[in-house]
Every structure is written in structure tokens, then in C-alpha cells.
């Protein structure tokens, strides 16, 4: 799709003021680790984070919170089906419409690594790589129901 058509389609989506405010900003970070208890202990002792369990199927996931209670990150185990996976952080950038935005990824020299998928109550997420190979998540929060 030509860039002009992509831009027109994105404008037609009419994002909310909050989506416009957050579009293009980092919205979430996740740590994938082979030792969740050790990671939680480290961030609790160094940053004062606390952790709440978050239900996800077939996995352990923790929401990290600052001392004032703000949710700032997730911590989860490395994927068991990927022996090459290494511990590390993955950031997520909020976009106004992940399905429309990923159409421009390959045209701009990037690569779609994981098709968009939904996480109930969290939003719609795609994993991409930029032209340098750096991996990032793009996410669109769920639309509030009226």
C-alpha cells in the first residue's frame, strides 16, 4: 500500500485524545528471565518495587509496581520452547492502531516477527524488528466500552 494511502487510513481511524497523547511513546516494559524470584528480589531491593501476580495461561507473570503503586513493568519466564532465548527487557511503544501501523513496517525496512494478538484487558500487540534488527513491541490498548 502506498504511504499516502496508509497515512489516509490511519487518519480515518480517529484515535481518542488519550491515544493521540500516548501514540509513539513507551507504554510498557517486560523482563523475560530464567529466574523470576531472583529478578523480583533484585528490583525490590534496588528500586523498591512490589509485585502482583497476573493470571496468564500456562505461564507465570508478575506486575511490577513502584513504591507509590504505579504499574511499570511485567516480569515473566523465558519461553520454554525457545532454547536460544536470553534474559532481557522488551519495551512496548503505544500506537493508535497496531493493525494499520504494521502495514508500514516492511515498507520501511522492518520485519513483522509476531502477528498482532489480543491480551484481554491489556490490548492488541505485535512484535516487530526495525531495519537494524532491534526488536520492539507495538501495542494498542483496548477501546473503552461505552
CSV table of N, CA and C in Angstrom, one decimal:
chain,number,residue,atom,x,y,z
A,1,UNK,N,0.9,-1.2,0.0
A,1,UNK,CA,0.0,0.0,0.0
A,1,UNK,C,0.9,1.2,0.0
A,2,UNK,N,0.6,2.2,-0.9
A,2,UNK,CA,1.4,3.4,-0.9
A,2,UNK,C,1.3,4.2,0.4
A,3,UNK,N,2.4,4.9,0.8
A,3,UNK,CA,2.5,5.6,2.0
A,3,UNK,C,1.3,6.5,2.2
A,4,UNK,N,0.9,7.2,1.1
A,4,UNK,CA,-0.2,8.2,1.1
A,4,UNK,C,-1.5,7.5,1.6
A,5,UNK,N,-1.7,6.3,1.0
A,5,UNK,CA,-2.9,5.6,1.4
A,5,UNK,C,-2.9,5.1,2.8
A,6,UNK,N,-1.7,4.7,3.3
A,6,UNK,CA,-1.5,4.3,4.7
A,6,UNK,C,-1.8,5.4,5.6
A,7,UNK,N,-1.3,6.6,5.3
A,7,UNK,CA,-1.5,7.8,6.1
A,7,UNK,C,-3.0,8.2,6.2
A,8,UNK,N,-3.7,8.1,5.0
A,8,UNK,CA,-5.1,8.4,5.0
A,8,UNK,C,-5.9,7.4,5.8
A,9,UNK,N,-5.5,6.1,5.7
A,9,UNK,CA,-6.2,5.1,6.5
A,9,UNK,C,-6.0,5.3,8.0
A,10,UNK,N,-4.8,5.7,8.4
A,10,UNK,CA,-4.5,6.0,9.8
A,10,UNK,C,-5.3,7.2,10.3
A,11,UNK,N,-5.4,8.2,9.5
A,11,UNK,CA,-6.2,9.4,9.9
A,11,UNK,C,-7.7,9.1,10.0
A,12,UNK,N,-8.2,8.2,9.2
A,12,UNK,CA,-9.6,7.8,9.2
A,12,UNK,C,-9.9,7.0,10.5
A,13,UNK,N,-9.0,6.5,11.2
A,13,UNK,CA,-9.2,5.7,12.4
A,13,UNK,C,-9.7,6.6,13.5
A,14,UNK,N,-9.4,7.9,13.5
A,14,UNK,CA,-9.9,8.8,14.5
A,14,UNK,C,-9.6,8.4,15.9
A,15,UNK,N,-8.3,8.4,16.3
A,15,UNK,CA,-8.0,8.0,17.7
A,15,UNK,C,-8.5,9.0,18.7
A,16,UNK,N,-8.7,8.5,19.9
A,16,UNK,CA,-9.1,9.3,21.0
A,16,UNK,C,-8.0,10.3,21.4
A,17,UNK,N,-8.4,11.4,22.2
A,17,UNK,CA,-7.3,12.3,22.7
A,17,UNK,C,-6.2,11.6,23.5
A,18,UNK,N,-6.6,10.6,24.3
A,18,UNK,CA,-5.6,9.8,25.1
A,18,UNK,C,-4.7,9.0,24.2
A,19,UNK,N,-5.3,8.4,23.2
A,19,UNK,CA,-4.4,7.7,22.2
A,19,UNK,C,-3.5,8.6,21.5
A,20,UNK,N,-3.9,9.8,21.1
A,20,UNK,CA,-3.0,10.7,20.5
A,20,UNK,C,-1.9,11.1,21.4
A,21,UNK,N,-2.3,11.4,22.7
A,21,UNK,CA,-1.3,11.8,23.7
A,21,UNK,C,-0.2,10.7,23.8
A,22,UNK,N,-0.6,9.4,23.8
A,22,UNK,CA,0.4,8.3,24.0
A,22,UNK,C,1.0,7.8,22.8
A,23,UNK,N,0.4,8.0,21.6
A,23,UNK,CA,0.9,7.4,20.4
A,23,UNK,C,2.4,7.7,20.2
A,24,UNK,N,3.2,6.7,20.0
A,24,UNK,CA,4.7,6.8,19.8
A,24,UNK,C,5.5,6.9,21.1
A,25,UNK,N,4.8,6.7,22.2
A,25,UNK,CA,5.6,6.8,23.5
A,25,UNK,C,5.7,5.4,24.1
A,26,UNK,N,6.7,5.1,24.8
A,26,UNK,CA,6.9,3.9,25.5
A,26,UNK,C,5.8,3.7,26.5
A,27,UNK,N,5.1,2.6,26.5
A,27,UNK,CA,3.9,2.4,27.4
A,27,UNK,C,4.1,1.2,28.3
A,28,UNK,N,5.1,0.4,28.1
A,28,UNK,CA,5.2,-0.8,28.9
A,28,UNK,C,6.6,-1.4,28.7
A,29,UNK,N,7.1,-2.2,29.7
A,29,UNK,CA,8.3,-2.9,29.6
A,29,UNK,C,8.1,-4.3,30.2
A,30,UNK,N,8.8,-5.3,29.6
A,30,UNK,CA,8.7,-6.6,30.2
A,30,UNK,C,10.1,-7.2,30.3
A,31,UNK,N,10.3,-7.9,31.4
A,31,UNK,CA,11.6,-8.6,31.6
A,31,UNK,C,11.3,-10.1,31.5
A,32,UNK,N,12.0,-10.7,30.5
A,32,UNK,CA,12.0,-12.2,30.4
A,32,UNK,C,13.2,-12.7,31.1
A,33,UNK,N,13.0,-13.6,32.0
A,33,UNK,CA,14.2,-14.1,32.8
A,33,UNK,C,14.1,-15.6,33.1
A,34,UNK,N,15.2,-16.2,33.4
A,34,UNK,CA,15.2,-17.6,33.7
A,34,UNK,C,15.2,-17.8,35.3
A,35,UNK,N,15.0,-16.7,36.0
A,35,UNK,CA,14.9,-16.7,37.5
A,35,UNK,C,14.1,-15.6,38.0
A,36,UNK,N,12.8,-15.8,38.0
A,36,UNK,CA,11.8,-14.8,38.4
A,36,UNK,C,12.1,-14.4,39.9
A,37,UNK,N,12.2,-15.3,40.8
A,37,UNK,CA,12.4,-14.9,42.2
A,37,UNK,C,13.7,-14.0,42.4
A,38,UNK,N,14.8,-14.4,41.7
A,38,UNK,CA,16.0,-13.6,41.8
A,38,UNK,C,15.8,-12.1,41.2
A,39,UNK,N,15.1,-12.1,40.1
A,39,UNK,CA,14.8,-10.8,39.5
A,39,UNK,C,13.9,-9.9,40.4
A,40,UNK,N,12.8,-10.5,40.9
A,40,UNK,CA,12.0,-9.8,41.8
A,40,UNK,C,12.7,-9.3,43.0
A,41,UNK,N,13.6,-10.1,43.6
A,41,UNK,CA,14.4,-9.7,44.8
A,41,UNK,C,15.3,-8.5,44.4
A,42,UNK,N,16.0,-8.6,43.3
A,42,UNK,CA,16.9,-7.5,42.8
A,42,UNK,C,16.1,-6.2,42.7
A,43,UNK,N,15.0,-6.2,42.0
A,43,UNK,CA,14.3,-4.9,41.7
A,43,UNK,C,13.6,-4.4,43.0
A,44,UNK,N,13.2,-5.3,43.9
A,44,UNK,CA,12.6,-4.9,45.1
A,44,UNK,C,13.6,-4.2,46.0
A,45,UNK,N,14.8,-4.8,46.0
A,45,UNK,CA,15.9,-4.2,46.9
A,45,UNK,C,16.5,-3.0,46.3
A,46,UNK,N,16.6,-2.9,45.0
A,46,UNK,CA,17.2,-1.7,44.4
A,46,UNK,C,16.3,-0.6,44.0
A,47,UNK,N,15.0,-0.9,43.7
A,47,UNK,CA,14.1,0.1,43.3
A,47,UNK,C,12.9,0.3,44.2
A,48,UNK,N,12.7,-0.7,45.1
A,48,UNK,CA,11.6,-0.6,46.0
A,48,UNK,C,10.3,-1.1,45.3
A,49,UNK,N,10.4,-1.9,44.2
A,49,UNK,CA,9.3,-2.4,43.5
A,49,UNK,C,8.6,-3.5,44.4
A,50,UNK,N,7.3,-3.5,44.2
A,50,UNK,CA,6.5,-4.6,44.7
A,50,UNK,C,5.9,-5.4,43.5
A,51,UNK,N,5.3,-6.5,43.8
A,51,UNK,CA,4.8,-7.4,42.7
A,51,UNK,C,3.5,-8.0,42.9
A,52,UNK,N,2.6,-7.9,41.9
A,52,UNK,CA,1.3,-8.6,42.0
A,52,UNK,C,1.3,-9.7,40.9
A,53,UNK,N,0.8,-10.8,41.3
A,53,UNK,CA,0.6,-11.9,40.3
A,53,UNK,C,-0.5,-11.5,39.3
A,54,UNK,N,-0.2,-11.8,38.0
A,54,UNK,CA,-1.2,-11.6,36.9
A,54,UNK,C,-1.5,-12.9,36.2
A,55,UNK,N,-2.7,-13.2,36.1
A,55,UNK,CA,-3.1,-14.5,35.5
A,55,UNK,C,-2.9,-14.5,34.0
A,56,UNK,N,-2.1,-15.4,33.6
A,56,UNK,CA,-1.9,-15.7,32.1
A,56,UNK,C,-1.9,-17.2,32.0
A,57,UNK,N,-2.4,-17.7,30.9
A,57,UNK,CA,-2.4,-19.1,30.7
A,57,UNK,C,-1.0,-19.7,30.5
A,58,UNK,N,-0.8,-20.8,31.2
A,58,UNK,CA,0.5,-21.6,31.0
A,58,UNK,C,1.8,-20.8,31.3
A,59,UNK,N,1.7,-19.8,32.2
A,59,UNK,CA,2.9,-19.1,32.4
A,59,UNK,C,2.8,-18.3,33.8
A,60,UNK,N,4.0,-17.9,34.2
A,60,UNK,CA,4.0,-17.1,35.4
A,60,UNK,C,4.3,-15.6,35.0
A,61,UNK,N,3.5,-14.7,35.5
A,61,UNK,CA,3.6,-13.3,35.1
A,61,UNK,C,3.4,-12.4,36.4
A,62,UNK,N,4.3,-11.4,36.5
A,62,UNK,CA,4.2,-10.5,37.7
A,62,UNK,C,4.1,-9.1,37.2
A,63,UNK,N,3.3,-8.3,37.8
A,63,UNK,CA,3.2,-6.8,37.5
A,63,UNK,C,4.1,-6.2,38.6
A,64,UNK,N,5.1,-5.4,38.1
A,64,UNK,CA,6.0,-4.7,39.0
A,64,UNK,C,5.4,-3.3,39.2
A,65,UNK,N,5.4,-2.9,40.5
A,65,UNK,CA,4.9,-1.6,40.9
A,65,UNK,C,5.9,-0.8,41.6
A,66,UNK,N,5.9,0.5,41.4
A,66,UNK,CA,6.7,1.5,42.1
A,66,UNK,C,6.2,1.6,43.5
A,67,UNK,N,7.0,2.2,44.4
A,67,UNK,CA,6.6,2.4,45.8
A,67,UNK,C,5.3,3.1,45.9
A,68,UNK,N,4.9,4.0,45.0
A,68,UNK,CA,3.6,4.7,45.0
A,68,UNK,C,2.5,3.9,44.4
A,69,UNK,N,2.8,2.7,44.0
A,69,UNK,CA,1.7,1.8,43.4
A,69,UNK,C,1.5,1.8,41.9
A,70,UNK,N,2.3,2.6,41.2
A,70,UNK,CA,2.1,2.6,39.8
A,70,UNK,C,2.7,1.4,39.1
A,71,UNK,N,1.9,0.8,38.2
A,71,UNK,CA,2.4,-0.4,37.5
A,71,UNK,C,3.4,0.1,36.4
A,72,UNK,N,4.6,-0.5,36.4
A,72,UNK,CA,5.6,0.0,35.5
A,72,UNK,C,6.2,-1.1,34.5
A,73,UNK,N,6.0,-2.4,34.9
A,73,UNK,CA,6.6,-3.4,34.1
A,73,UNK,C,6.0,-4.8,34.4
A,74,UNK,N,6.3,-5.7,33.5
A,74,UNK,CA,6.0,-7.1,33.8
A,74,UNK,C,7.2,-8.0,33.8
A,75,UNK,N,7.1,-9.0,34.6
A,75,UNK,CA,8.2,-10.0,34.7
A,75,UNK,C,7.7,-11.4,34.4
A,76,UNK,N,8.3,-12.1,33.5
A,76,UNK,CA,7.9,-13.4,33.1
A,76,UNK,C,9.1,-14.3,32.8
A,77,UNK,N,8.8,-15.6,32.8
A,77,UNK,CA,9.8,-16.6,32.4
A,77,UNK,C,10.1,-16.6,31.0
A,78,UNK,N,11.3,-17.0,30.7
A,78,UNK,CA,11.7,-17.2,29.3
A,78,UNK,C,10.8,-18.2,28.6
A,79,UNK,N,10.5,-18.1,27.3
A,79,UNK,CA,9.7,-19.1,26.7
A,79,UNK,C,10.4,-20.5,26.7
A,80,UNK,N,9.7,-21.5,27.3
A,80,UNK,CA,10.3,-22.8,27.4
A,80,UNK,C,10.6,-23.5,26.1
A,81,UNK,N,9.9,-23.1,25.0
A,81,UNK,CA,10.1,-23.7,23.7
A,81,UNK,C,11.1,-23.1,22.8
A,82,UNK,N,11.9,-22.1,23.4
A,82,UNK,CA,12.9,-21.4,22.7
A,82,UNK,C,14.3,-21.5,23.4
A,83,UNK,N,15.1,-22.6,23.1
A,83,UNK,CA,16.3,-22.7,23.8
A,83,UNK,C,17.3,-21.6,23.5
A,84,UNK,N,17.1,-20.8,22.5
A,84,UNK,CA,18.0,-19.7,22.2
A,84,UNK,C,17.7,-18.4,23.0
A,85,UNK,N,16.5,-18.4,23.6
A,85,UNK,CA,16.1,-17.2,24.3
A,85,UNK,C,17.0,-16.8,25.4
A,86,UNK,N,17.3,-15.5,25.6
A,86,UNK,CA,18.2,-15.0,26.6
A,86,UNK,C,17.4,-14.0,27.5
A,87,UNK,N,17.8,-13.9,28.8
A,87,UNK,CA,17.1,-12.9,29.6
A,87,UNK,C,17.3,-11.5,29.1
A,88,UNK,N,16.3,-10.7,29.2
A,88,UNK,CA,16.4,-9.3,28.8
A,88,UNK,C,15.1,-8.6,28.9
A,89,UNK,N,15.2,-7.3,28.6
A,89,UNK,CA,14.0,-6.4,28.7
A,89,UNK,C,13.5,-6.2,27.3
A,90,UNK,N,12.1,-6.1,27.1
A,90,UNK,CA,11.5,-5.7,25.9
A,90,UNK,C,10.6,-4.6,26.1
A,91,UNK,N,10.7,-3.5,25.4
A,91,UNK,CA,9.9,-2.3,25.5
A,91,UNK,C,8.7,-2.4,24.6
A,92,UNK,N,7.6,-1.7,24.9
A,92,UNK,CA,6.4,-1.6,24.1
A,92,UNK,C,6.1,-0.2,23.8
A,93,UNK,N,5.9,0.2,22.6
A,93,UNK,CA,5.5,1.5,22.2
A,93,UNK,C,4.0,1.5,21.9
A,94,UNK,N,3.3,2.4,22.4
A,94,UNK,CA,1.9,2.5,22.2
A,94,UNK,C,1.7,3.2,20.8
A,95,UNK,N,0.8,2.6,20.0
A,95,UNK,CA,0.4,3.1,18.7
A,95,UNK,C,-1.1,3.2,18.6
A,96,UNK,N,-1.6,4.1,17.8
A,96,UNK,CA,-3.0,4.4,17.7
A,96,UNK,C,-3.8,3.2,17.1
A,97,UNK,N,-3.2,2.4,16.2
A,97,UNK,CA,-3.9,1.2,15.7
A,97,UNK,C,-2.8,0.3,15.2
A,98,UNK,N,-2.5,-0.7,16.0
A,98,UNK,CA,-1.4,-1.6,15.7
A,98,UNK,C,-1.6,-2.3,14.3
A,99,UNK,N,-2.8,-2.7,14.0
A,99,UNK,CA,-3.1,-3.5,12.8
A,99,UNK,C,-2.8,-2.6,11.5
A,100,UNK,N,-3.1,-1.3,11.6
A,100,UNK,CA,-2.8,-0.4,10.5
A,100,UNK,C,-1.4,0.0,10.5
A,101,UNK,N,-0.8,0.2,11.6
A,101,UNK,CA,0.6,0.6,11.7
A,101,UNK,C,1.6,-0.4,11.2
A,102,UNK,N,1.3,-1.7,11.4
A,102,UNK,CA,2.3,-2.7,11.0
A,102,UNK,C,2.3,-2.8,9.5
A,103,UNK,N,1.3,-2.3,8.8
A,103,UNK,CA,1.4,-2.4,7.3
A,103,UNK,C,2.6,-1.6,6.8
A,104,UNK,N,3.0,-0.6,7.5
A,104,UNK,CA,4.2,0.2,7.0
A,104,UNK,C,5.5,-0.4,7.5
A,105,UNK,N,5.5,-1.4,8.3
A,105,UNK,CA,6.8,-1.9,8.8
A,105,UNK,C,7.7,-2.4,7.7
A,106,UNK,N,7.2,-3.3,6.9
A,106,UNK,CA,8.1,-3.9,5.9
A,106,UNK,C,8.5,-2.9,4.8
A,107,UNK,N,7.5,-2.0,4.5
A,107,UNK,CA,7.8,-0.9,3.5
A,107,UNK,C,9.0,0.0,4.0
A,108,UNK,N,9.1,0.1,5.3
A,108,UNK,CA,10.1,1.0,5.9
A,108,UNK,C,11.4,0.2,6.3
A,109,UNK,N,11.5,-1.1,5.8
A,109,UNK,CA,12.7,-1.8,6.0
A,109,UNK,C,12.7,-2.7,7.3
A,110,UNK,N,11.6,-2.8,8.0
A,110,UNK,CA,11.5,-3.6,9.2
A,110,UNK,C,10.9,-5.0,8.9
A,111,UNK,N,10.6,-5.7,9.9
A,111,UNK,CA,10.1,-7.1,9.8
A,111,UNK,C,9.1,-7.3,10.9
A,112,UNK,N,8.0,-7.9,10.5
A,112,UNK,CA,7.0,-8.4,11.4
A,112,UNK,C,7.4,-9.7,12.0
A,113,UNK,N,7.6,-9.8,13.3
A,113,UNK,CA,8.1,-11.0,13.9
A,113,UNK,C,6.9,-11.8,14.5
A,114,UNK,N,5.9,-11.1,15.0
A,114,UNK,CA,4.7,-11.8,15.5
A,114,UNK,C,3.5,-11.0,15.1
A,115,UNK,N,2.6,-11.7,14.4
A,115,UNK,CA,1.3,-11.0,14.0
A,115,UNK,C,0.6,-10.5,15.3
A,116,UNK,N,-0.2,-9.4,15.0
A,116,UNK,CA,-1.0,-8.9,16.2
A,116,UNK,C,-1.8,-9.9,16.9
A,117,UNK,N,-1.9,-9.8,18.2
A,117,UNK,CA,-2.7,-10.7,19.0
A,117,UNK,C,-3.2,-9.9,20.2
A,118,UNK,N,-4.3,-10.4,20.7
A,118,UNK,CA,-5.0,-9.7,21.8
A,118,UNK,C,-4.7,-10.3,23.2
A,119,UNK,N,-4.5,-9.4,24.1
A,119,UNK,CA,-4.5,-9.9,25.5
A,119,UNK,C,-5.6,-9.1,26.2
A,120,UNK,N,-6.6,-9.9,26.7
A,120,UNK,CA,-7.8,-9.3,27.3
A,120,UNK,C,-7.4,-8.3,28.4
A,121,UNK,N,-8.0,-7.1,28.4
A,121,UNK,CA,-7.8,-6.1,29.4
A,121,UNK,C,-6.5,-5.4,29.2
A,122,UNK,N,-5.6,-5.8,28.3
A,122,UNK,CA,-4.3,-5.1,28.0
A,122,UNK,C,-4.3,-4.4,26.7
A,123,UNK,N,-4.7,-5.2,25.6
A,123,UNK,CA,-4.7,-4.6,24.3
A,123,UNK,C,-4.3,-5.5,23.2
A,124,UNK,N,-4.0,-4.9,22.1
A,124,UNK,CA,-3.5,-5.7,20.9
A,124,UNK,C,-2.1,-5.4,20.7
A,125,UNK,N,-1.3,-6.4,20.5
A,125,UNK,CA,0.2,-6.3,20.4
A,125,UNK,C,0.7,-7.0,19.2
A,126,UNK,N,1.8,-6.4,18.6
A,126,UNK,CA,2.6,-7.0,17.6
A,126,UNK,C,4.0,-6.9,17.9
A,127,UNK,N,4.8,-7.8,17.5
A,127,UNK,CA,6.3,-7.7,17.8
A,127,UNK,C,7.0,-7.5,16.4
A,128,UNK,N,7.8,-6.5,16.4
A,128,UNK,CA,8.5,-6.2,15.1
A,128,UNK,C,10.0,-6.0,15.3
A,129,UNK,N,10.7,-6.0,14.2
A,129,UNK,CA,12.1,-5.6,14.3
A,129,UNK,C,12.3,-4.4,13.4
A,130,UNK,N,13.1,-3.4,13.8
A,130,UNK,CA,13.3,-2.3,12.9
A,130,UNK,C,14.4,-2.7,11.9
A,131,UNK,N,14.8,-1.8,11.0
A,131,UNK,CA,15.8,-2.2,10.0
A,131,UNK,C,17.1,-2.7,10.5
A,132,UNK,N,17.5,-2.3,11.7
A,132,UNK,CA,18.7,-2.7,12.3
A,132,UNK,C,18.6,-4.1,13.0
A,133,UNK,N,17.4,-4.6,13.1
A,133,UNK,CA,17.2,-5.9,13.7
A,133,UNK,C,16.8,-5.8,15.2
A,134,UNK,N,16.7,-4.5,15.7
A,134,UNK,CA,16.3,-4.3,17.1
A,134,UNK,C,14.8,-4.7,17.3
A,135,UNK,N,14.5,-5.5,18.3
A,135,UNK,CA,13.1,-6.0,18.5
A,135,UNK,C,12.4,-5.0,19.4
A,136,UNK,N,11.1,-4.8,19.1
A,136,UNK,CA,10.3,-3.9,19.9
A,136,UNK,C,8.8,-4.4,19.8
A,137,UNK,N,8.0,-4.1,20.8
A,137,UNK,CA,6.6,-4.4,20.8
A,137,UNK,C,5.9,-3.1,20.5
A,138,UNK,N,4.8,-3.2,19.7
A,138,UNK,CA,3.9,-2.2,19.5
A,138,UNK,C,2.6,-2.6,20.0
A,139,UNK,N,1.9,-1.7,20.7
A,139,UNK,CA,0.6,-2.1,21.3
A,139,UNK,C,-0.4,-1.0,21.2
A,140,UNK,N,-1.7,-1.4,21.1
A,140,UNK,CA,-2.8,-0.5,21.2
A,140,UNK,C,-3.7,-1.0,22.3
A,141,UNK,N,-4.0,-0.1,23.3
A,141,UNK,CA,-4.8,-0.5,24.4
A,141,UNK,C,-6.3,-0.8,23.9
A,142,UNK,N,-7.0,-1.5,24.7
A,142,UNK,CA,-8.4,-1.8,24.3
A,142,UNK,C,-9.2,-0.6,24.3
A,143,UNK,N,-10.2,-0.6,23.4
A,143,UNK,CA,-11.1,0.6,23.3
A,143,UNK,C,-12.1,0.5,24.4
A,144,UNK,N,-12.2,1.5,25.2
A,144,UNK,CA,-13.2,1.5,26.3
A,144,UNK,C,-14.6,1.3,25.8
A,145,UNK,N,-15.4,0.5,26.5
A,145,UNK,CA,-16.8,0.2,26.1
A,145,UNK,C,-17.7,1.3,26.7
A,146,UNK,N,-18.6,1.9,25.9
A,146,UNK,CA,-19.4,2.9,26.4
A,146,UNK,C,-20.6,2.3,27.2
